[in-house]
mmCIF file of C-alpha atoms in Angstrom:
data_model
loop_
_atom_site.group_PDB
_atom_site.id
_atom_site.type_symbol
_atom_site.label_atom_id
_atom_site.label_comp_id
_atom_site.label_asym_id
_atom_site.label_seq_id
_atom_site.Cartn_x
_atom_site.Cartn_y
_atom_site.Cartn_z
ATOM 1 C CA MET A 1119 -5.712 -7.813 11.852
ATOM 2 C CA SER A 1120 -4.350 -8.759 8.553
ATOM 3 C CA ASP A 1121 -6.542 -11.515 6.544
ATOM 4 C CA TYR A 1122 -3.370 -11.806 4.059
ATOM 5 C CA GLN A 1123 -3.029 -15.966 5.115
ATOM 6 C CA GLN A 1124 -0.866 -17.419 2.455
ATOM 7 C CA PRO A 1125 2.243 -15.352 1.970
ATOM 8 C CA GLY A 1126 3.840 -16.900 -1.194
ATOM 9 C CA LEU A 1127 -0.097 -16.593 -3.213
ATOM 10 C CA PHE A 1128 1.879 -12.570 -5.407
ATOM 11 C CA PRO A 1129 5.654 -13.120 -5.938
ATOM 12 C CA ASP A 1130 6.071 -9.650 -5.321
ATOM 13 C CA GLU A 1131 4.258 -9.634 -2.733
ATOM 14 C CA LEU A 1132 5.429 -7.228 0.571
ATOM 15 C CA THR A 1133 4.408 -7.563 3.727
ATOM 16 C CA VAL A 1134 3.415 -5.834 7.091
ATOM 17 C CA GLY A 1135 6.364 -3.654 8.595
ATOM 18 C CA GLN A 1136 7.735 -2.662 4.842
ATOM 19 C CA ARG A 1137 8.687 0.903 3.776
ATOM 20 C CA VAL A 1138 7.712 1.596 0.854
ATOM 21 C CA ARG A 1139 7.649 4.393 -1.487
ATOM 22 C CA ILE A 1140 4.103 5.988 -3.954
ATOM 23 C CA GLY A 1141 4.866 4.754 -7.882
ATOM 24 C CA ASN A 1142 2.490 3.988 -9.675
ATOM 25 C CA THR A 1143 -0.919 7.082 -9.102
ATOM 26 C CA ASP A 1144 -0.497 10.514 -9.567
ATOM 27 C CA VAL A 1145 -3.389 11.962 -6.868
ATOM 28 C CA ILE A 1146 -4.911 10.306 -4.089
ATOM 29 C CA TRP A 1147 -7.925 12.592 -2.063
ATOM 30 C CA ASN A 1148 -7.455 14.932 -5.263
ATOM 31 C CA LYS A 1149 -3.728 15.008 -4.567
ATOM 32 C CA PRO A 1150 -0.045 14.224 -6.086
ATOM 33 C CA ALA A 1151 1.061 11.331 -4.036
ATOM 34 C CA ILE A 1152 3.755 9.540 -6.352
ATOM 35 C CA GLY A 1153 7.270 10.315 -4.286
ATOM 36 C CA TYR A 1154 5.345 9.787 -0.674
ATOM 37 C CA THR A 1155 6.764 6.613 1.059
ATOM 38 C CA GLY A 1156 5.415 5.324 4.193
ATOM 39 C CA VAL A 1157 5.350 2.001 6.082
ATOM 40 C CA ILE A 1158 2.516 -0.687 5.410
ATOM 41 C CA VAL A 1159 0.287 -1.571 8.400
ATOM 42 C CA ASP A 1160 -2.193 -3.958 6.860
ATOM 43 C CA VAL A 1161 -2.654 -6.178 3.985
ATOM 44 C CA LYS A 1162 -6.615 -6.892 2.855
ATOM 45 C CA LEU A 1163 -7.697 -9.570 -0.205
ATOM 46 C CA ALA A 1164 -10.884 -7.901 -1.921
ATOM 47 C CA GLY A 1165 -13.261 -8.223 -4.864
ATOM 48 C CA THR A 1166 -13.547 -11.875 -6.201
ATOM 49 C CA ALA A 1167 -10.259 -12.362 -7.482
ATOM 50 C CA LYS A 1168 -9.078 -11.830 -3.244
ATOM 51 C CA VAL A 1169 -6.067 -9.148 -4.979
ATOM 52 C CA PRO A 1170 -4.357 -7.859 -2.105
ATOM 53 C CA TYR A 1171 -4.454 -4.166 -1.292
ATOM 54 C CA TYR A 1172 -2.086 -2.542 1.525
ATOM 55 C CA HIS A 1173 -2.809 -0.400 4.459
ATOM 56 C CA VAL A 1174 -0.008 2.166 4.422
ATOM 57 C CA LYS A 1175 0.593 4.837 7.209
ATOM 58 C CA LEU A 1176 2.230 7.712 5.501
ATOM 59 C CA ASP A 1177 5.238 9.323 6.582
ATOM 60 C CA GLU A 1178 3.673 12.751 5.467
ATOM 61 C CA ALA A 1179 0.260 14.084 5.222
ATOM 62 C CA ILE A 1180 -1.991 13.862 1.696
ATOM 63 C CA GLY A 1181 -4.292 16.584 1.969
ATOM 64 C CA GLY A 1182 -4.477 16.169 5.835
ATOM 65 C CA ILE A 1183 -4.669 12.002 5.976
ATOM 66 C CA ARG A 1184 -2.300 9.760 7.242
ATOM 67 C CA THR A 1185 -3.044 6.606 5.958
ATOM 68 C CA GLY A 1186 -3.975 4.616 2.288
ATOM 69 C CA TRP A 1187 -5.455 1.531 0.948
ATOM 70 C CA PHE A 1188 -3.475 1.261 -2.623
ATOM 71 C CA ARG A 1189 -3.051 -2.322 -4.632
ATOM 72 C CA ARG A 1190 0.542 -3.767 -5.670
ATOM 73 C CA ALA A 1191 1.172 -1.703 -8.980
ATOM 74 C CA GLU A 1192 0.909 1.434 -7.204
ATOM 75 C CA LEU A 1193 3.998 1.094 -4.729
ATOM 76 C CA ARG A 1194 7.299 0.895 -4.942
ATOM 77 C CA GLN A 1195 9.755 -1.037 -2.131
ATOM 78 C CA GLU A 1196 12.129 0.863 -0.419
ATOM 79 C CA SER A 1197 15.653 -0.380 -0.251
#
């Protein structure tokens, strides 16, 4: 269950179930990641600033891994 309980806290927030594309990360797990797509399955607030991190289940594996945690700046909402 997500600990992200404050809708509207971030103006460009993403939510569980939304489709996203990795758009601002060069490498994840030592593999190129830009352009991969997936669905957000969880959101957690991390660090002292309580910044949202998005848990994304990828459509295709990157180096054998199908999920990852991303910051908002690394994701683009799919239309």
